[in-house]
Amino acid sequence: MPDAFTTRILHITTGTDETVTDLTHACETFLQESAAGRDGLLNVFVPHATAGIAVIETGAGSDDDLLAALRTLLPADNRWLHRHGTPGHGRDHVLPALVPPHATLPVIAGRLELGTWQSVCLVDTNISNTHRDVRLSFYG
C-alpha cells in the first residue's frame, strides 16, 4: 500500500517578469505517482514571502487579467514601507494576503478534482527572485 502522506518539491524558474505559472500538469503527475487511485487531499504550498497559489482559468487571458488586477491593487511604487530590493518590492510582500501561499484541493480516485476551466497556478510578482520551490503534499 502506498504511503498515506507523500510530498515532493518542484523547482520552478519564474524569470524576471511577473508571472502566472500553471502547475496543473505537475500536480497531476505527482498524484499519478503518489495517490495510486485513492481519494485524499493535495496541498500545494509555496514557502516564499512574495508568491502565492491561485486556482484560476489560464490561457484565455485570465492569468494576464490577474496580473493586471494585482498591478492596480498593489502598484510597484514607493508607497510601501518595506523598501529593500527593486522599486515597489514592498507590494510583493503584501501579495500573499490576496493570493495565499497555499491551496488544498480534493483528489478523487487519484485524480485532481478541478472544474472544467480551473488550473493550479503559482503567482509571482517578485521580479528579483527568479527561482521558486513549490511543495506538493498528498494525504490519502
PDB file of C-alpha atoms in Angstrom:
ATOM      1  CA  MET A   1       0.000   0.000   0.000  1.00  0.00           C
ATOM      2  CA  PRO A   2       1.346   3.472  -0.854  1.00  0.00           C
ATOM      3  CA  ASP A   3       2.200   5.885   1.930  1.00  0.00           C
ATOM      4  CA  ALA A   4      -0.712   7.839   3.416  1.00  0.00           C
ATOM      5  CA  PHE A   5       1.415  11.003   3.165  1.00  0.00           C
ATOM      6  CA  THR A   6       3.762  11.800   0.287  1.00  0.00           C
ATOM      7  CA  THR A   7       5.490  15.059  -0.544  1.00  0.00           C
ATOM      8  CA  ARG A   8       7.663  16.432  -3.340  1.00  0.00           C
ATOM      9  CA  ILE A   9       9.278  19.792  -4.057  1.00  0.00           C
ATOM     10  CA  LEU A  10       9.046  21.338  -7.505  1.00  0.00           C
ATOM     11  CA  HIS A  11      11.794  23.751  -8.523  1.00  0.00           C
ATOM     12  CA  ILE A  12      10.279  26.435 -10.745  1.00  0.00           C
ATOM     13  CA  THR A  13      12.122  29.138 -12.699  1.00  0.00           C
ATOM     14  CA  THR A  14       9.814  32.138 -12.969  1.00  0.00           C
ATOM     15  CA  GLY A  15      12.195  34.555 -14.675  1.00  0.00           C
ATOM     16  CA  THR A  16      12.413  38.325 -14.341  1.00  0.00           C
ATOM     17  CA  ASP A  17       8.806  39.154 -15.289  1.00  0.00           C
ATOM     18  CA  GLU A  18       5.651  38.942 -13.193  1.00  0.00           C
ATOM     19  CA  THR A  19       4.210  35.541 -13.943  1.00  0.00           C
ATOM     20  CA  VAL A  20       1.418  33.054 -13.508  1.00  0.00           C
ATOM     21  CA  THR A  21       2.861  29.561 -13.913  1.00  0.00           C
ATOM     22  CA  ASP A  22       0.455  26.671 -14.477  1.00  0.00           C
ATOM     23  CA  LEU A  23       1.327  23.796 -12.128  1.00  0.00           C
ATOM     24  CA  THR A  24      -1.652  21.575 -13.006  1.00  0.00           C
ATOM     25  CA  HIS A  25       0.288  19.045 -15.068  1.00  0.00           C
ATOM     26  CA  ALA A  26       2.986  18.738 -12.379  1.00  0.00           C
ATOM     27  CA  CYS A  27       0.249  18.204  -9.760  1.00  0.00           C
ATOM     28  CA  GLU A  28      -1.404  15.516 -11.902  1.00  0.00           C
ATOM     29  CA  THR A  29       1.917  13.742 -12.480  1.00  0.00           C
ATOM     30  CA  PHE A  30       2.666  13.807  -8.748  1.00  0.00           C
ATOM     31  CA  LEU A  31      -0.761  12.327  -7.983  1.00  0.00           C
ATOM     32  CA  GLN A  32      -0.335   9.559 -10.577  1.00  0.00           C
ATOM     33  CA  GLU A  33       2.826   8.532  -8.752  1.00  0.00           C
ATOM     34  CA  SER A  34       1.656   9.019  -5.158  1.00  0.00           C
ATOM     35  CA  ALA A  35      -2.133   8.707  -4.881  1.00  0.00           C
ATOM     36  CA  ALA A  36      -2.402   5.288  -6.557  1.00  0.00           C
ATOM     37  CA  GLY A  37      -6.107   5.750  -7.274  1.00  0.00           C
ATOM     38  CA  ARG A  38      -7.022   6.814  -3.738  1.00  0.00           C
ATOM     39  CA  ASP A  39      -9.152   9.687  -2.523  1.00  0.00           C
ATOM     40  CA  GLY A  40      -7.474  12.349  -0.449  1.00  0.00           C
ATOM     41  CA  LEU A  41      -6.205  15.908  -0.443  1.00  0.00           C
ATOM     42  CA  LEU A  42      -3.468  17.653  -2.370  1.00  0.00           C
ATOM     43  CA  ASN A  43      -1.840  20.572  -0.618  1.00  0.00           C
ATOM     44  CA  VAL A  44       0.154  22.982  -2.777  1.00  0.00           C
ATOM     45  CA  PHE A  45       2.404  25.331  -0.804  1.00  0.00           C
ATOM     46  CA  VAL A  46       4.961  27.935  -1.851  1.00  0.00           C
ATOM     47  CA  PRO A  47       7.354  28.707   1.049  1.00  0.00           C
ATOM     48  CA  HIS A  48       8.177  32.227  -0.088  1.00  0.00           C
ATOM     49  CA  ALA A  49       7.045  35.563   1.360  1.00  0.00           C
ATOM     50  CA  THR A  50       6.389  37.052  -2.083  1.00  0.00           C
ATOM     51  CA  ALA A  51       4.441  34.428  -4.061  1.00  0.00           C
ATOM     52  CA  GLY A  52       1.074  32.708  -3.917  1.00  0.00           C
ATOM     53  CA  ILE A  53      -1.035  29.843  -5.245  1.00  0.00           C
ATOM     54  CA  ALA A  54      -4.223  30.505  -7.211  1.00  0.00           C
ATOM     55  CA  VAL A  55      -6.844  28.250  -8.751  1.00  0.00           C
ATOM     56  CA  ILE A  56      -7.887  30.104 -11.908  1.00  0.00           C
ATOM     57  CA  GLU A  57      -8.517  29.709 -15.612  1.00  0.00           C
ATOM     58  CA  THR A  58      -5.409  30.077 -17.756  1.00  0.00           C
ATOM     59  CA  GLY A  59      -4.806  30.542 -21.454  1.00  0.00           C
ATOM     60  CA  ALA A  60      -7.880  32.693 -22.144  1.00  0.00           C
ATOM     61  CA  GLY A  61      -6.462  35.893 -20.668  1.00  0.00           C
ATOM     62  CA  SER A  62      -7.485  35.336 -17.047  1.00  0.00           C
ATOM     63  CA  ASP A  63      -3.880  34.906 -15.957  1.00  0.00           C
ATOM     64  CA  ASP A  64      -2.966  38.244 -17.570  1.00  0.00           C
ATOM     65  CA  ASP A  65      -6.098  39.796 -16.042  1.00  0.00           C
ATOM     66  CA  LEU A  66      -4.988  38.585 -12.605  1.00  0.00           C
ATOM     67  CA  LEU A  67      -1.563  40.199 -13.014  1.00  0.00           C
ATOM     68  CA  ALA A  68      -3.193  43.424 -14.260  1.00  0.00           C
ATOM     69  CA  ALA A  69      -5.549  43.466 -11.257  1.00  0.00           C
ATOM     70  CA  LEU A  70      -2.616  42.920  -8.904  1.00  0.00           C
ATOM     71  CA  ARG A  71      -0.747  45.814 -10.548  1.00  0.00           C
ATOM     72  CA  THR A  72      -3.797  48.010  -9.896  1.00  0.00           C
ATOM     73  CA  LEU A  73      -4.262  46.827  -6.303  1.00  0.00           C
ATOM     74  CA  LEU A  74      -0.554  46.666  -5.496  1.00  0.00           C
ATOM     75  CA  PRO A  75       1.296  49.255  -7.602  1.00  0.00           C
ATOM     76  CA  ALA A  76       5.079  48.945  -7.847  1.00  0.00           C
ATOM     77  CA  ASP A  77       5.858  52.394  -6.471  1.00  0.00           C
ATOM     78  CA  ASN A  78       7.377  53.934  -3.357  1.00  0.00           C
ATOM     79  CA  ARG A  79       4.273  53.874  -1.126  1.00  0.00           C
ATOM     80  CA  TRP A  80       5.442  50.678   0.630  1.00  0.00           C
ATOM     81  CA  LEU A  81       7.283  50.778   3.954  1.00  0.00           C
ATOM     82  CA  HIS A  82       9.100  47.556   3.074  1.00  0.00           C
ATOM     83  CA  ARG A  83      11.683  49.011   0.688  1.00  0.00           C
ATOM     84  CA  HIS A  84      14.593  46.653   0.067  1.00  0.00           C
ATOM     85  CA  GLY A  85      15.090  45.246  -3.423  1.00  0.00           C
ATOM     86  CA  THR A  86      13.638  46.621  -6.638  1.00  0.00           C
ATOM     87  CA  PRO A  87      11.419  49.733  -6.542  1.00  0.00           C
ATOM     88  CA  GLY A  88       7.967  48.840  -5.254  1.00  0.00           C
ATOM     89  CA  HIS A  89       9.125  45.465  -3.908  1.00  0.00           C
ATOM     90  CA  GLY A  90       7.098  46.025  -0.737  1.00  0.00           C
ATOM     91  CA  ARG A  91       3.982  45.177  -2.726  1.00  0.00           C
ATOM     92  CA  ASP A  92       5.358  41.681  -3.335  1.00  0.00           C
ATOM     93  CA  HIS A  93       5.289  41.112   0.422  1.00  0.00           C
ATOM     94  CA  VAL A  94       1.600  42.060   0.526  1.00  0.00           C
ATOM     95  CA  LEU A  95       0.702  39.681  -2.323  1.00  0.00           C
ATOM     96  CA  PRO A  96       0.244  36.568  -0.106  1.00  0.00           C
ATOM     97  CA  ALA A  97      -2.543  38.354   1.786  1.00  0.00           C
ATOM     98  CA  LEU A  98      -4.502  38.446  -1.502  1.00  0.00           C
ATOM     99  CA  VAL A  99      -3.155  35.315  -3.203  1.00  0.00           C
ATOM    100  CA  PRO A 100      -2.391  32.906  -0.359  1.00  0.00           C
ATOM    101  CA  PRO A 101       0.758  30.782  -0.407  1.00  0.00           C
ATOM    102  CA  HIS A 102      -1.276  27.558  -0.349  1.00  0.00           C
ATOM    103  CA  ALA A 103      -4.253  25.671  -1.728  1.00  0.00           C
ATOM    104  CA  THR A 104      -5.761  22.386  -0.560  1.00  0.00           C
ATOM    105  CA  LEU A 105      -7.623  20.524  -3.288  1.00  0.00           C
ATOM    106  CA  PRO A 106      -9.721  17.357  -3.403  1.00  0.00           C
ATOM    107  CA  VAL A 107      -8.354  14.218  -5.014  1.00  0.00           C
ATOM    108  CA  ILE A 108     -10.914  11.630  -6.134  1.00  0.00           C
ATOM    109  CA  ALA A 109      -9.774   8.200  -7.313  1.00  0.00           C
ATOM    110  CA  GLY A 110      -6.231   9.520  -7.621  1.00  0.00           C
ATOM    111  CA  ARG A 111      -7.172  12.485  -9.810  1.00  0.00           C
ATOM    112  CA  LEU A 112      -7.222  16.173  -9.062  1.00  0.00           C
ATOM    113  CA  GLU A 113     -10.865  17.263  -8.843  1.00  0.00           C
ATOM    114  CA  LEU A 114     -10.867  20.628 -10.608  1.00  0.00           C
ATOM    115  CA  GLY A 115     -13.614  22.396 -12.513  1.00  0.00           C
ATOM    116  CA  THR A 116     -13.523  22.375 -16.301  1.00  0.00           C
ATOM    117  CA  TRP A 117     -11.537  25.590 -16.673  1.00  0.00           C
ATOM    118  CA  GLN A 118      -9.604  25.581 -13.396  1.00  0.00           C
ATOM    119  CA  SER A 119      -5.829  25.312 -13.172  1.00  0.00           C
ATOM    120  CA  VAL A 120      -3.463  25.336 -10.200  1.00  0.00           C
ATOM    121  CA  CYS A 121      -1.037  28.234 -10.608  1.00  0.00           C
ATOM    122  CA  LEU A 122       1.968  29.818  -8.968  1.00  0.00           C
ATOM    123  CA  VAL A 123       1.579  33.619  -8.906  1.00  0.00           C
ATOM    124  CA  ASP A 124       4.856  35.504  -8.646  1.00  0.00           C
ATOM    125  CA  THR A 125       5.156  39.293  -8.908  1.00  0.00           C
ATOM    126  CA  ASN A 126       8.669  39.431  -7.429  1.00  0.00           C
ATOM    127  CA  ILE A 127      10.889  40.074 -10.435  1.00  0.00           C
ATOM    128  CA  SER A 128      14.043  39.817  -8.290  1.00  0.00           C
ATOM    129  CA  ASN A 129      13.558  36.186  -7.239  1.00  0.00           C
ATOM    130  CA  THR A 130      13.709  34.040 -10.366  1.00  0.00           C
ATOM    131  CA  HIS A 131      13.548  30.625  -8.666  1.00  0.00           C
ATOM    132  CA  ARG A 132      10.717  29.234  -6.541  1.00  0.00           C
ATOM    133  CA  ASP A 133      10.119  25.999  -4.700  1.00  0.00           C
ATOM    134  CA  VAL A 134       6.605  24.597  -4.548  1.00  0.00           C
ATOM    135  CA  ARG A 135       5.785  21.745  -2.173  1.00  0.00           C
ATOM    136  CA  LEU A 136       3.164  19.224  -3.268  1.00  0.00           C
ATOM    137  CA  SER A 137       1.815  17.004  -0.490  1.00  0.00           C
ATOM    138  CA  PHE A 138      -0.750  14.220  -0.870  1.00  0.00           C
ATOM    139  CA  TYR A 139      -2.652  12.847   2.098  1.00  0.00           C
ATOM    140  CA  GLY A 140      -4.972   9.962   1.463  1.00  0.00           C
TER     141      GLY A 140
END
